[in-house]
PDB file of C-alpha atoms in Angstrom:
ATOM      1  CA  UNK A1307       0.000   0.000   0.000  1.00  0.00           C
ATOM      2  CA  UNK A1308       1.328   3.637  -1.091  1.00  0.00           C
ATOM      3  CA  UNK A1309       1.729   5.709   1.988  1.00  0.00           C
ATOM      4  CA  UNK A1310       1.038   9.478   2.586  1.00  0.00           C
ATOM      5  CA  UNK A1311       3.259  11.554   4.808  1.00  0.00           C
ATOM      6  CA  UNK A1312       2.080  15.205   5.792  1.00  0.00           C
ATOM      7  CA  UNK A1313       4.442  17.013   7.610  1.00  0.00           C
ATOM      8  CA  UNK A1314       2.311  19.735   9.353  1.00  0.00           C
ATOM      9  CA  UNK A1315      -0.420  18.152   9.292  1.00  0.00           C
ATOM     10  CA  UNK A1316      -2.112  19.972  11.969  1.00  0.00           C
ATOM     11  CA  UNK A1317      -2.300  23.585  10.064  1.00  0.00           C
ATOM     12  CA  UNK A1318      -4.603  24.875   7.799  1.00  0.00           C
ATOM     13  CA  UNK A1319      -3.872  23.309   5.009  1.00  0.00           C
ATOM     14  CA  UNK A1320      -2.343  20.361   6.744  1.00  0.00           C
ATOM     15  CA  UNK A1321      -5.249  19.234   8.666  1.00  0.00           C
ATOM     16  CA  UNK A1322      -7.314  19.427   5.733  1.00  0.00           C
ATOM     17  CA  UNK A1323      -4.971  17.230   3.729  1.00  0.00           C
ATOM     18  CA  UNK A1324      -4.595  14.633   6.702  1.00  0.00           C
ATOM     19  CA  UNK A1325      -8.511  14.688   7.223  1.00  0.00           C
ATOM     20  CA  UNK A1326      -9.310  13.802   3.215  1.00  0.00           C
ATOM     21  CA  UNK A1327      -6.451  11.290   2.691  1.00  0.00           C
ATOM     22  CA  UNK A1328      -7.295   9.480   5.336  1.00  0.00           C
ATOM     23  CA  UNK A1329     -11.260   9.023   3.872  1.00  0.00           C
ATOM     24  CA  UNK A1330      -9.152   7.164   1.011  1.00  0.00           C
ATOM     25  CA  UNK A1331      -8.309   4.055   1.665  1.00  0.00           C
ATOM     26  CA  UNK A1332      -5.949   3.075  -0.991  1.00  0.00           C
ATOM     27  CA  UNK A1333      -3.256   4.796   1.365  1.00  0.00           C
ATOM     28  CA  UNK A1334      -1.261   4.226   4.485  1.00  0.00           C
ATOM     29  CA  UNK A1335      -1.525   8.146   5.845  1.00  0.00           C
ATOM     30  CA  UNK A1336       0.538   9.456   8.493  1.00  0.00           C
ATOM     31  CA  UNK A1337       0.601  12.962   9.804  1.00  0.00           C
ATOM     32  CA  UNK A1338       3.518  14.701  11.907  1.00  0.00           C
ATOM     33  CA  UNK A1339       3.469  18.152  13.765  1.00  0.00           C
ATOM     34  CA  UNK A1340       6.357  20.031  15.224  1.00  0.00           C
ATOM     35  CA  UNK A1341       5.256  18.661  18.192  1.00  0.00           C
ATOM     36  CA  UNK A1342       5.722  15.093  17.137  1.00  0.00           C
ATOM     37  CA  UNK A1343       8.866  15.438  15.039  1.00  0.00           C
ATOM     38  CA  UNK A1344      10.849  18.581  15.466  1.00  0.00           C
ATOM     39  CA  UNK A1345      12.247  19.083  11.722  1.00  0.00           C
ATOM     40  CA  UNK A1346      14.906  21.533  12.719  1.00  0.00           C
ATOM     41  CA  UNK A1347      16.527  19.217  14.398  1.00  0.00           C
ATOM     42  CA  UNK A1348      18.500  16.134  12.915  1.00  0.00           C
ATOM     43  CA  UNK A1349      18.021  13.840  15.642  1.00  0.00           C
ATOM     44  CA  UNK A1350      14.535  14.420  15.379  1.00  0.00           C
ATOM     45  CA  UNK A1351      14.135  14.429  11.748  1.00  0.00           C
ATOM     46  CA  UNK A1352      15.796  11.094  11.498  1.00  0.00           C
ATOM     47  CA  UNK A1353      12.632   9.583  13.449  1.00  0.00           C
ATOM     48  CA  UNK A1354      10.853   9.269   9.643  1.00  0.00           C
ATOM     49  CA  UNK A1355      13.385   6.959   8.309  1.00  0.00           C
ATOM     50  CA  UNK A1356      11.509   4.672  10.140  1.00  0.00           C
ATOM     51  CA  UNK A1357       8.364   5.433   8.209  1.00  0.00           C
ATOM     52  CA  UNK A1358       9.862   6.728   4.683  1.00  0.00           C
ATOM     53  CA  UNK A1359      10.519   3.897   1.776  1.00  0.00           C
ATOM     54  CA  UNK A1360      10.280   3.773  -1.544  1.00  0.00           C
ATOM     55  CA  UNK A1361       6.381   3.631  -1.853  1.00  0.00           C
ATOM     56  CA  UNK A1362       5.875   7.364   0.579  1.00  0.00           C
ATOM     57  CA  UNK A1363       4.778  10.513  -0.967  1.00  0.00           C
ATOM     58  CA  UNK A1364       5.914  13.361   1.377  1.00  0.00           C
ATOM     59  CA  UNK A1365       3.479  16.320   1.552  1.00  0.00           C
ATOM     60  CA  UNK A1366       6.147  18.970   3.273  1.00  0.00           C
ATOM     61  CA  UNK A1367       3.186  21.799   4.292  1.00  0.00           C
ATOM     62  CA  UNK A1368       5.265  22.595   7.556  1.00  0.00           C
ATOM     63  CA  UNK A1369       6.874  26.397   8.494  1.00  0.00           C
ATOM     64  CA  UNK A1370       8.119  28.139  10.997  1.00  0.00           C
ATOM     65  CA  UNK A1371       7.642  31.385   9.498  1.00  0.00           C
ATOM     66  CA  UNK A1372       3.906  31.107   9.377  1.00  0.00           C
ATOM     67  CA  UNK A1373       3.924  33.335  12.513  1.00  0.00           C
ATOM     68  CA  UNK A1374       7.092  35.205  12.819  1.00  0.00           C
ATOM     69  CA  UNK A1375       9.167  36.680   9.601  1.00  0.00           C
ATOM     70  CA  UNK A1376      11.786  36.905  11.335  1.00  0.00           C
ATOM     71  CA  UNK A1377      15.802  36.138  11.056  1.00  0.00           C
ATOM     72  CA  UNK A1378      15.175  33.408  13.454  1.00  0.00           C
ATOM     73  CA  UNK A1379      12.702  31.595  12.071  1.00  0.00           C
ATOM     74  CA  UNK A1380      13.995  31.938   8.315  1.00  0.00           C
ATOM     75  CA  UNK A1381      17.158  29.624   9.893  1.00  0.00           C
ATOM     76  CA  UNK A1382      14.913  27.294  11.329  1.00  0.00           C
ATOM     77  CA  UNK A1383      13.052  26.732   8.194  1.00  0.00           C
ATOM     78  CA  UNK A1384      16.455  26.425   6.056  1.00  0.00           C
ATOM     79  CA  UNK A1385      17.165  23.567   8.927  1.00  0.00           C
ATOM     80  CA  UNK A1386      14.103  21.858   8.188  1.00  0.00           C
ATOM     81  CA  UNK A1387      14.593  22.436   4.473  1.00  0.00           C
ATOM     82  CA  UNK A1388      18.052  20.948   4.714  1.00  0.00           C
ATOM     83  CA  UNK A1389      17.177  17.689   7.739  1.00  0.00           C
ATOM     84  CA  UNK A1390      14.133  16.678   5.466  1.00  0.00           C
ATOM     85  CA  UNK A1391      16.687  16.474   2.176  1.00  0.00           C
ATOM     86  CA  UNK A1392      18.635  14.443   4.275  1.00  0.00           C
ATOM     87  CA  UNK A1393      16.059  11.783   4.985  1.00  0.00           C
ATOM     88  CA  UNK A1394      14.925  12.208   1.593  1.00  0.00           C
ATOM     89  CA  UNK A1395      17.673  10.671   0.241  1.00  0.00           C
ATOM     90  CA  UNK A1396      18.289   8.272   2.522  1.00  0.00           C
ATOM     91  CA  UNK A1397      14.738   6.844   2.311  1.00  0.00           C
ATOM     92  CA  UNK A1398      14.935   7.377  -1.551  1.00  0.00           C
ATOM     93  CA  UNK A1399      10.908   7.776  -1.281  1.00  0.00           C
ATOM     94  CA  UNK A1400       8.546   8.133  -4.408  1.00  0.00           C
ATOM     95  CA  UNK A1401       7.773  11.429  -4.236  1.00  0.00           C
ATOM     96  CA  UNK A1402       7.876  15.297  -2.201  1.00  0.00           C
ATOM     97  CA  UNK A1403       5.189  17.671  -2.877  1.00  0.00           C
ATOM     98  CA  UNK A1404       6.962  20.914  -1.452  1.00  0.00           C
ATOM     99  CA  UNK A1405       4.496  23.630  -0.919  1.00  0.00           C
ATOM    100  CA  UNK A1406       5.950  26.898  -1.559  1.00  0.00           C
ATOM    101  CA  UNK A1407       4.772  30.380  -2.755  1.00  0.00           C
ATOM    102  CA  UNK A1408       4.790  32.878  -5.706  1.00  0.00           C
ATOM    103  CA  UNK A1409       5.601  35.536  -3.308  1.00  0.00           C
ATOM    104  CA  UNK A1410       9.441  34.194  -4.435  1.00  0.00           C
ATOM    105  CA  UNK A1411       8.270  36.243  -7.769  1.00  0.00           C
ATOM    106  CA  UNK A1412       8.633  39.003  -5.381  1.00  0.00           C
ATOM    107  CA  UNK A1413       6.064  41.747  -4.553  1.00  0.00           C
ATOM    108  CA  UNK A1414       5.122  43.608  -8.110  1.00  0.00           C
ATOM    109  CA  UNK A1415       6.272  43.076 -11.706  1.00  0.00           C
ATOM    110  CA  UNK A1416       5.191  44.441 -14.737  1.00  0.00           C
ATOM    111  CA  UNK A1417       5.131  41.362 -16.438  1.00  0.00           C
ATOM    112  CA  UNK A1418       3.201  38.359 -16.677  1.00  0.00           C
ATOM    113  CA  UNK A1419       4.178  35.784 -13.966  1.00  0.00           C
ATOM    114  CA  UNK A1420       4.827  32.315 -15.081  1.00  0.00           C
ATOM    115  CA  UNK A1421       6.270  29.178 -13.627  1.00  0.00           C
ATOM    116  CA  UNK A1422       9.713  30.119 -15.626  1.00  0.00           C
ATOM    117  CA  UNK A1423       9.969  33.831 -14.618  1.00  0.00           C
ATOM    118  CA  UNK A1424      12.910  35.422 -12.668  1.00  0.00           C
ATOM    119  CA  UNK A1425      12.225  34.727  -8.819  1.00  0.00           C
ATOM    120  CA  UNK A1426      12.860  37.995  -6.878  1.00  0.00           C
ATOM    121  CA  UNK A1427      12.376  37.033  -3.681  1.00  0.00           C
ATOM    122  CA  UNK A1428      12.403  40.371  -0.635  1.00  0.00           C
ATOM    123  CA  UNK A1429      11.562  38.747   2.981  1.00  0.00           C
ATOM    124  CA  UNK A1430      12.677  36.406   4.930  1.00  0.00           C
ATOM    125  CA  UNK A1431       9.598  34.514   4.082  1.00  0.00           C
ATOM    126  CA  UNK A1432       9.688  33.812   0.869  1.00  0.00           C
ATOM    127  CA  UNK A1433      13.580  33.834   0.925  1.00  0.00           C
ATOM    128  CA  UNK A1434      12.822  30.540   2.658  1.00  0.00           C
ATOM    129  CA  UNK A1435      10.699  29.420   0.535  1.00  0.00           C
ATOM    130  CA  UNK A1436      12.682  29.853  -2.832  1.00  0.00           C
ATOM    131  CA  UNK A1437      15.961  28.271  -0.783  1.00  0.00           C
ATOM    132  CA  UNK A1438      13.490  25.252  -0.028  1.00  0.00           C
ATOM    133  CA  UNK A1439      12.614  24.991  -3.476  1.00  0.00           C
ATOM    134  CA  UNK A1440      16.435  25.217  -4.601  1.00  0.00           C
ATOM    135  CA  UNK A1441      17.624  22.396  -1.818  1.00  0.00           C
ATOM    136  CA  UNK A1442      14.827  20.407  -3.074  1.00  0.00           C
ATOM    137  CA  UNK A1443      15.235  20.141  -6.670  1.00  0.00           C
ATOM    138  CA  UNK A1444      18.969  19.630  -6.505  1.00  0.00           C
ATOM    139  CA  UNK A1445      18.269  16.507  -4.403  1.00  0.00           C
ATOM    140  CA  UNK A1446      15.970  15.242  -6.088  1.00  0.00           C
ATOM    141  CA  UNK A1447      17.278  15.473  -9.369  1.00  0.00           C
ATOM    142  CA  UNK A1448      20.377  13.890  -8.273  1.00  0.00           C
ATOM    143  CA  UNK A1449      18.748  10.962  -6.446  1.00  0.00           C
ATOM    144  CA  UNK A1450      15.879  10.253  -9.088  1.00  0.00           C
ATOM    145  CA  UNK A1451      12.861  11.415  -6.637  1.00  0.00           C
ATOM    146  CA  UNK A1452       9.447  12.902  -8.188  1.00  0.00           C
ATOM    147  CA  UNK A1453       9.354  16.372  -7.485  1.00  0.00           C
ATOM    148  CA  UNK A1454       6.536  18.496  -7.406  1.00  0.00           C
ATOM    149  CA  UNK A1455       6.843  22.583  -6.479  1.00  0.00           C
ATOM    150  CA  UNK A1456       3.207  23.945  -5.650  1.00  0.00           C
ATOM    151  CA  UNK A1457       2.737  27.941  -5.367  1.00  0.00           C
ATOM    152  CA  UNK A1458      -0.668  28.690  -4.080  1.00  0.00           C
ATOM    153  CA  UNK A1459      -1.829  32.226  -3.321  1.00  0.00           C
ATOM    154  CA  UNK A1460      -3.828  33.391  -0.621  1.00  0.00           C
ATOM    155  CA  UNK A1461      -5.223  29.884   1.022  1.00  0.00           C
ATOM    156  CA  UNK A1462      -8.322  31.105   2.792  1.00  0.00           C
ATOM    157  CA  UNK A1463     -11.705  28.890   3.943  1.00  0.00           C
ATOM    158  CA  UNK A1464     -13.723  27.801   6.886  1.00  0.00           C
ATOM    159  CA  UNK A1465     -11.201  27.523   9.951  1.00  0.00           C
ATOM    160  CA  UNK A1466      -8.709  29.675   8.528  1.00  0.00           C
ATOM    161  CA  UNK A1467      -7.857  32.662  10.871  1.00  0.00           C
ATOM    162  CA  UNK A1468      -4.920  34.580   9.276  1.00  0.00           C
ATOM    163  CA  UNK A1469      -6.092  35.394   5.378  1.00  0.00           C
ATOM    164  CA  UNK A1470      -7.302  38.888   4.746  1.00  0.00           C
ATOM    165  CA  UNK A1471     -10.739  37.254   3.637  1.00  0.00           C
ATOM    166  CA  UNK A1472     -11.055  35.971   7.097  1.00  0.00           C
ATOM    167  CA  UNK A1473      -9.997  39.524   8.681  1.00  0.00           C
ATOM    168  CA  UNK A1474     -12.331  40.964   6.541  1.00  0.00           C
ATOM    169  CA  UNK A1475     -15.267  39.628   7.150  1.00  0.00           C
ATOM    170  CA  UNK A1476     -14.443  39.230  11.073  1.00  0.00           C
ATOM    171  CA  UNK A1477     -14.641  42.750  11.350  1.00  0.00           C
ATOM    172  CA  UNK A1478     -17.350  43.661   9.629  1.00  0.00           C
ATOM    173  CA  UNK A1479     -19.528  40.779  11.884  1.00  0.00           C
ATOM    174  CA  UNK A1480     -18.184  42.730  14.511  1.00  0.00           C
ATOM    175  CA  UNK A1481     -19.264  46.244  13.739  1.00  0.00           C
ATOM    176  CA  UNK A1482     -15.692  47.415  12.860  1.00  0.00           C
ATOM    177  CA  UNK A1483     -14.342  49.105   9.931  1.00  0.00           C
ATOM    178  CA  UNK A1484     -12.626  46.890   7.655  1.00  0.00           C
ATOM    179  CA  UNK A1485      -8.748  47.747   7.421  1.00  0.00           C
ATOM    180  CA  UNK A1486      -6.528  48.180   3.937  1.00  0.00           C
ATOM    181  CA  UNK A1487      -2.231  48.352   4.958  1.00  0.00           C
ATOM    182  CA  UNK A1488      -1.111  50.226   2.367  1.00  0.00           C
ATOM    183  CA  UNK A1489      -3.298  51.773  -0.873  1.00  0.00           C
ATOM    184  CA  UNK A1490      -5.933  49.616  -2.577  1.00  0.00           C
ATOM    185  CA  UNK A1491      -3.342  48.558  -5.709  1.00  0.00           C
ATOM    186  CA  UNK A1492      -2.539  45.566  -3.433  1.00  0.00           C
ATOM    187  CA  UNK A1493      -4.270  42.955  -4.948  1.00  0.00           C
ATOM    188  CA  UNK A1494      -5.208  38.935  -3.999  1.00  0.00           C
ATOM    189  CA  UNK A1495      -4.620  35.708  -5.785  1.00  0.00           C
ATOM    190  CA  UNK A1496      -6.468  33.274  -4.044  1.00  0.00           C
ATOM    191  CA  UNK A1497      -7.493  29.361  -3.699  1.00  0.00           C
ATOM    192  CA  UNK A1498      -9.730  28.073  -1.712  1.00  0.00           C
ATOM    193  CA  UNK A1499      -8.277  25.107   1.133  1.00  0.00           C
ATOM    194  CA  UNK A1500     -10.253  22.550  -0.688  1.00  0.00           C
ATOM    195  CA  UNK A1501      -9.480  23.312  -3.905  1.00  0.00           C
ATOM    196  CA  UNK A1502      -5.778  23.209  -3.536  1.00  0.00           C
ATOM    197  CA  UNK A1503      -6.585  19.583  -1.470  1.00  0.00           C
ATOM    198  CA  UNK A1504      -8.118  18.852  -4.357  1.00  0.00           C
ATOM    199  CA  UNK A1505      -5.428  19.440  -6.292  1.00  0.00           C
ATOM    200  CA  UNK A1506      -2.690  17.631  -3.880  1.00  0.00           C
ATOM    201  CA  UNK A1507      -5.315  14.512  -4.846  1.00  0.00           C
ATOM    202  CA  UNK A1508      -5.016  14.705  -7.906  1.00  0.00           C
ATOM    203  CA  UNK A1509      -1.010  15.352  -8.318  1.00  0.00           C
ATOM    204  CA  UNK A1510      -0.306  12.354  -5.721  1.00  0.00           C
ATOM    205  CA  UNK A1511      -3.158   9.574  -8.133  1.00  0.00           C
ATOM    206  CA  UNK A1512      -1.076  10.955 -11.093  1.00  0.00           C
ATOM    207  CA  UNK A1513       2.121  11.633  -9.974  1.00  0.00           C
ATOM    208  CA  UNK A1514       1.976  15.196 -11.579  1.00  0.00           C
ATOM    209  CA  UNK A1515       5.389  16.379 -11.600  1.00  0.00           C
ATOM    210  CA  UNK A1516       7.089  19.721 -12.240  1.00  0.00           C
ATOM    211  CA  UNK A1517       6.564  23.687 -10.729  1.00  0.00           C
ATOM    212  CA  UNK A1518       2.878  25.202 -10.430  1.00  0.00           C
ATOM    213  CA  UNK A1519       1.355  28.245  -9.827  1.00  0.00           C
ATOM    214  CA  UNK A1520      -1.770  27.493  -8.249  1.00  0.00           C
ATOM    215  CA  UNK A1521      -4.846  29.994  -7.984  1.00  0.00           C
ATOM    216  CA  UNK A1522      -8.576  30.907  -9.142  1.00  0.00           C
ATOM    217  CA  UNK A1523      -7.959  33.093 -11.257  1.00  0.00           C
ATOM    218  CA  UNK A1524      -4.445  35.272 -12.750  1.00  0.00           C
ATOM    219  CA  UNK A1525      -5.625  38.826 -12.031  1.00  0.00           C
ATOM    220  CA  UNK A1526      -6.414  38.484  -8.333  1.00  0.00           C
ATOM    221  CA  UNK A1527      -8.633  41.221  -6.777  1.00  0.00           C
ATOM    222  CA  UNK A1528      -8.357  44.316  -5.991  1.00  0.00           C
ATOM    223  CA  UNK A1529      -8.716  45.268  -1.679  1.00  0.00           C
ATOM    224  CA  UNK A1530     -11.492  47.725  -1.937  1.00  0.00           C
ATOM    225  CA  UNK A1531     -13.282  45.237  -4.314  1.00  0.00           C
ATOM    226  CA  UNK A1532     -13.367  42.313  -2.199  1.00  0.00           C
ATOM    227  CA  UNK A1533     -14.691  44.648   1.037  1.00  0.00           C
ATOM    228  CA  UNK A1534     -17.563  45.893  -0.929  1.00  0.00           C
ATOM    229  CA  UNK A1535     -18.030  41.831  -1.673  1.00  0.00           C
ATOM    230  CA  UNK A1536     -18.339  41.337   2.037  1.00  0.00           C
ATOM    231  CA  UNK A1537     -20.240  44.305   2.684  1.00  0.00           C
ATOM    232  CA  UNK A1538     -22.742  42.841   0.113  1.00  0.00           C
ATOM    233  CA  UNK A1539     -22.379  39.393   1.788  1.00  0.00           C
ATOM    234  CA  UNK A1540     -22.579  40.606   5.174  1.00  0.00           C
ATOM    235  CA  UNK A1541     -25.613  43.402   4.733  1.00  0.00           C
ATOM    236  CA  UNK A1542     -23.919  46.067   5.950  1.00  0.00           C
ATOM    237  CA  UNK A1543     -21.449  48.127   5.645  1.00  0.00           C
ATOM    238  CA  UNK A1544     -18.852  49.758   8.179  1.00  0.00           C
ATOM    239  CA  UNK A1545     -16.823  51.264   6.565  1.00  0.00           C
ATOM    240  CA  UNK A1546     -13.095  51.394   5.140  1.00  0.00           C
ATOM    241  CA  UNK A1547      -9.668  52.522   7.155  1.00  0.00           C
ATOM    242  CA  UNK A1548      -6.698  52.628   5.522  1.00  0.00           C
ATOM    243  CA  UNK A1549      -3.523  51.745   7.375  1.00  0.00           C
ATOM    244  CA  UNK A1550       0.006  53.429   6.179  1.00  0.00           C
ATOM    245  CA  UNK A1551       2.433  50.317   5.004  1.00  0.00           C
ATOM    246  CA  UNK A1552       5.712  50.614   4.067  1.00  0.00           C
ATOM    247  CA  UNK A1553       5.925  47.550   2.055  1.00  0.00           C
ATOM    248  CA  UNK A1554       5.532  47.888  -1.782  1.00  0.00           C
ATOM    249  CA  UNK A1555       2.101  46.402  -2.366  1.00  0.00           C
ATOM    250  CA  UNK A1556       1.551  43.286  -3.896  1.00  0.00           C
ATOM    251  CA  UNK A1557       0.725  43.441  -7.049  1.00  0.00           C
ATOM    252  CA  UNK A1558       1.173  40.429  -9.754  1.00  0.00           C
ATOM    253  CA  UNK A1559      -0.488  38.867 -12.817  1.00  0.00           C
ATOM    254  CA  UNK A1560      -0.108  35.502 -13.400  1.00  0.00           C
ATOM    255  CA  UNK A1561      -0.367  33.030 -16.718  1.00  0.00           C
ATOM    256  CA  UNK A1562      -2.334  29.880 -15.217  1.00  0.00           C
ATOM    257  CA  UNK A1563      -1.747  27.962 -18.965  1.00  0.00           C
ATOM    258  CA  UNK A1564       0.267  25.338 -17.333  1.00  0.00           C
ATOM    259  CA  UNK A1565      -1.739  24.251 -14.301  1.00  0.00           C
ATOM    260  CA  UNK A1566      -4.796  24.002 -16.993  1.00  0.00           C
ATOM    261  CA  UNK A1567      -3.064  22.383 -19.140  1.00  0.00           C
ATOM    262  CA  UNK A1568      -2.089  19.709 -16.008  1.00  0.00           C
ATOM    263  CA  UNK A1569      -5.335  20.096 -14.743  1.00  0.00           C
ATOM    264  CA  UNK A1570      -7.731  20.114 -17.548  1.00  0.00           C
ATOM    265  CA  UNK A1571     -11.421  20.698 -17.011  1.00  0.00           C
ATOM    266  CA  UNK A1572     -10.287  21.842 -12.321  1.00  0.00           C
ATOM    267  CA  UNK A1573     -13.317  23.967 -11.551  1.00  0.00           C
ATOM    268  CA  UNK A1574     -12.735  26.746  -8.789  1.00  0.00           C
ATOM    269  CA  UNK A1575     -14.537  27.073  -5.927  1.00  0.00           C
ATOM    270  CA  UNK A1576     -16.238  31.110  -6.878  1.00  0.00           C
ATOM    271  CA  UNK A1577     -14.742  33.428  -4.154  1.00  0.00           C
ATOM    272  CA  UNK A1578     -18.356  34.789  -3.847  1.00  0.00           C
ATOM    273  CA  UNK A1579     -18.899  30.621  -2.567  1.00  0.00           C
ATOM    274  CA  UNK A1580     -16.218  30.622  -0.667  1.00  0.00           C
ATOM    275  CA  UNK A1581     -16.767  33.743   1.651  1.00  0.00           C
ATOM    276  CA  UNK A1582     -20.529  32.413   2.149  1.00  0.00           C
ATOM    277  CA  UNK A1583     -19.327  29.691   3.855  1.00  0.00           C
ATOM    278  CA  UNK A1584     -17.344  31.385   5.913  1.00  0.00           C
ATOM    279  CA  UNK A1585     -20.929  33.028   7.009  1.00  0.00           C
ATOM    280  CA  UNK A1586     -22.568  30.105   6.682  1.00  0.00           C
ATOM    281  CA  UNK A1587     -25.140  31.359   4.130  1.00  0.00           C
ATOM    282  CA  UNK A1588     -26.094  28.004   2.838  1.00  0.00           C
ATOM    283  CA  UNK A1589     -28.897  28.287  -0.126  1.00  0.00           C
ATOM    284  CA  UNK A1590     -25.783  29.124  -3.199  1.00  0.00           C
ATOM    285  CA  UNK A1591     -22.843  27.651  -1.567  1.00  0.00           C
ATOM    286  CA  UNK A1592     -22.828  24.460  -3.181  1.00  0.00           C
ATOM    287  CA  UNK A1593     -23.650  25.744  -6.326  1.00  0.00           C
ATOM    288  CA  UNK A1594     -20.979  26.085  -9.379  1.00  0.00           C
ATOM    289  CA  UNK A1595     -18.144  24.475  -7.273  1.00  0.00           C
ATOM    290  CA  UNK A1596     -16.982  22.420 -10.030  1.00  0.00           C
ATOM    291  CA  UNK A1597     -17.213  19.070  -8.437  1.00  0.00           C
ATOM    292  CA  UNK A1598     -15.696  20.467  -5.345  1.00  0.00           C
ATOM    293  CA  UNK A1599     -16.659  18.032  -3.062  1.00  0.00           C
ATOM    294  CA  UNK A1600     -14.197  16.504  -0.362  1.00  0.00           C
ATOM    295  CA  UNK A1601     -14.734  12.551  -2.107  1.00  0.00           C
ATOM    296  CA  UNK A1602     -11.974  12.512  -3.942  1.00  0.00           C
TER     297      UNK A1602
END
């Protein structure tokens, strides 16, 4: 029996992965949290050669930098970068689905982002990430392991507690004014949790290989746009703040050709859908969610 290994597999995206591979039963599914296996260390991280063969598909969805951006926790992610390689190669398993981000692109770009433009990345963050990607491929391609380099956008959905949509909304239920950092050029590129565990499915049955940018759409949305969204959602309105930021905005297109070519036919969850269910306004939210549903 194949196995599945999520590392992180108590976060957002994590749990959701752990929850819907484990309705399959074709697989062997293990999950591991910092808690469990501390990847930053090597002693630690050598606890999964007991687990990893030849027939495991690694799902690395763990951070450190989730939380904190900082210095610190960009050298414990390189550690966990460089510990999971390690075992990697050892274990010489099937496959590693690395889930990274297009903020390695960088924050704006007048051009149209694809999976082979210039990475640029400016924080600690997605410094990380791009490093992760780098350690990954090289051992990889040296040790004959599938490889497959996912870079979502915005992951938002019921349970999530960090993404803007979530913030958004929160506020508004509570009578407060919705806040903007920065000017309203930011804008979002999104995916919905189950859509991009839809997506894992469908990479790990066909051992999809290669880089992806993953989202609902290439254009994203604009800040002010998605608030009057949830003011229309929520039935009222409260209003707008903006908040000085002294970050450049983010700001990129991106060409989706290659995921649909991969992923002929993947309907998006509508971000109207998704921000309904985080209000739990039931009569449209199953409608037009292309299939969407967590039996994979």
């Amino acid at each position: 029996m194949s196995k599945i290994v999520i590392l992180g597999h108590t976060g957002f995206l994590g749990s959701c992965l752990y929850q819907n591979f484990l309705e399959d039963q074709q697989y062997e599914v293990y999950g591991f949290s910092s808690a469990q296996v501390d990847l930053s260390l090597p002693e630690e991280a050598s606890k999964l050669t007991k687990i990893f063969d030849s027939k495991t598909t690694v799902i690395m969805a763990a951070t450190a930098l989730v939380k904190n951006k900082d210095f610190l926790s960009f050298t414990t992610d390189i550690s966990m970068f460089t510990n999971l390689a390690q075992i990697v190669l050892k274990s010489k398993i099937r496959h590693l689905i690395y889930i990274s981000t297009p903020a390695i692109y960088g924050r704006r770009s007048d051009l149209v982002i694809t999976e082979s433009s210039q990475s640029n990345p400016d924080d600690f963050y997605s410094l990380a990430k791009f490093i992760g990607e780098l350690i990954f491929k090289r051992i990889c391609a040296n040790y004959n392991i599938a490889l497959t380099i996912l870079r979502p956008g915005i992951i938002y959905g019921r349970n999530d507690i960090r993404s803007p949509f979530f913030r958004f909304i929160n506020n508004v239920r509570l009578g407060k004014e919705i806040e903007i950092h920065g000017d309203d050029t930011t804008r979002l590129i999104w995916i919905h949790n189950d859509d991009l565990c839809r997506v894992i499915h469908l990479i790990v049955k066909g051992l999809k290989l290669g880089d992806y940018n993953v989202a609902s759409e290439g254009n994203g949305i604009s800040l002010l746009d998605l608030s009057e969204m949830i003011f229309k959602l929520c039935c009222m309105r409260t209003g707008i703040k903006f908040i000085p930021n002294p970050k450049i905005p983010f700001s990129l297109k991106f060409d989706l050709s290659k995921f649909k070519a991969g992923f002929p036919g993947f309907a998006f969850i509508k971000l109207e859908d998704g921000l309904k269910d985080y209000l739990d306004i039931k009569e449209d939210a199953n409608e037009n969610k292309g299939g969407s549903s967590k039996k994979y």
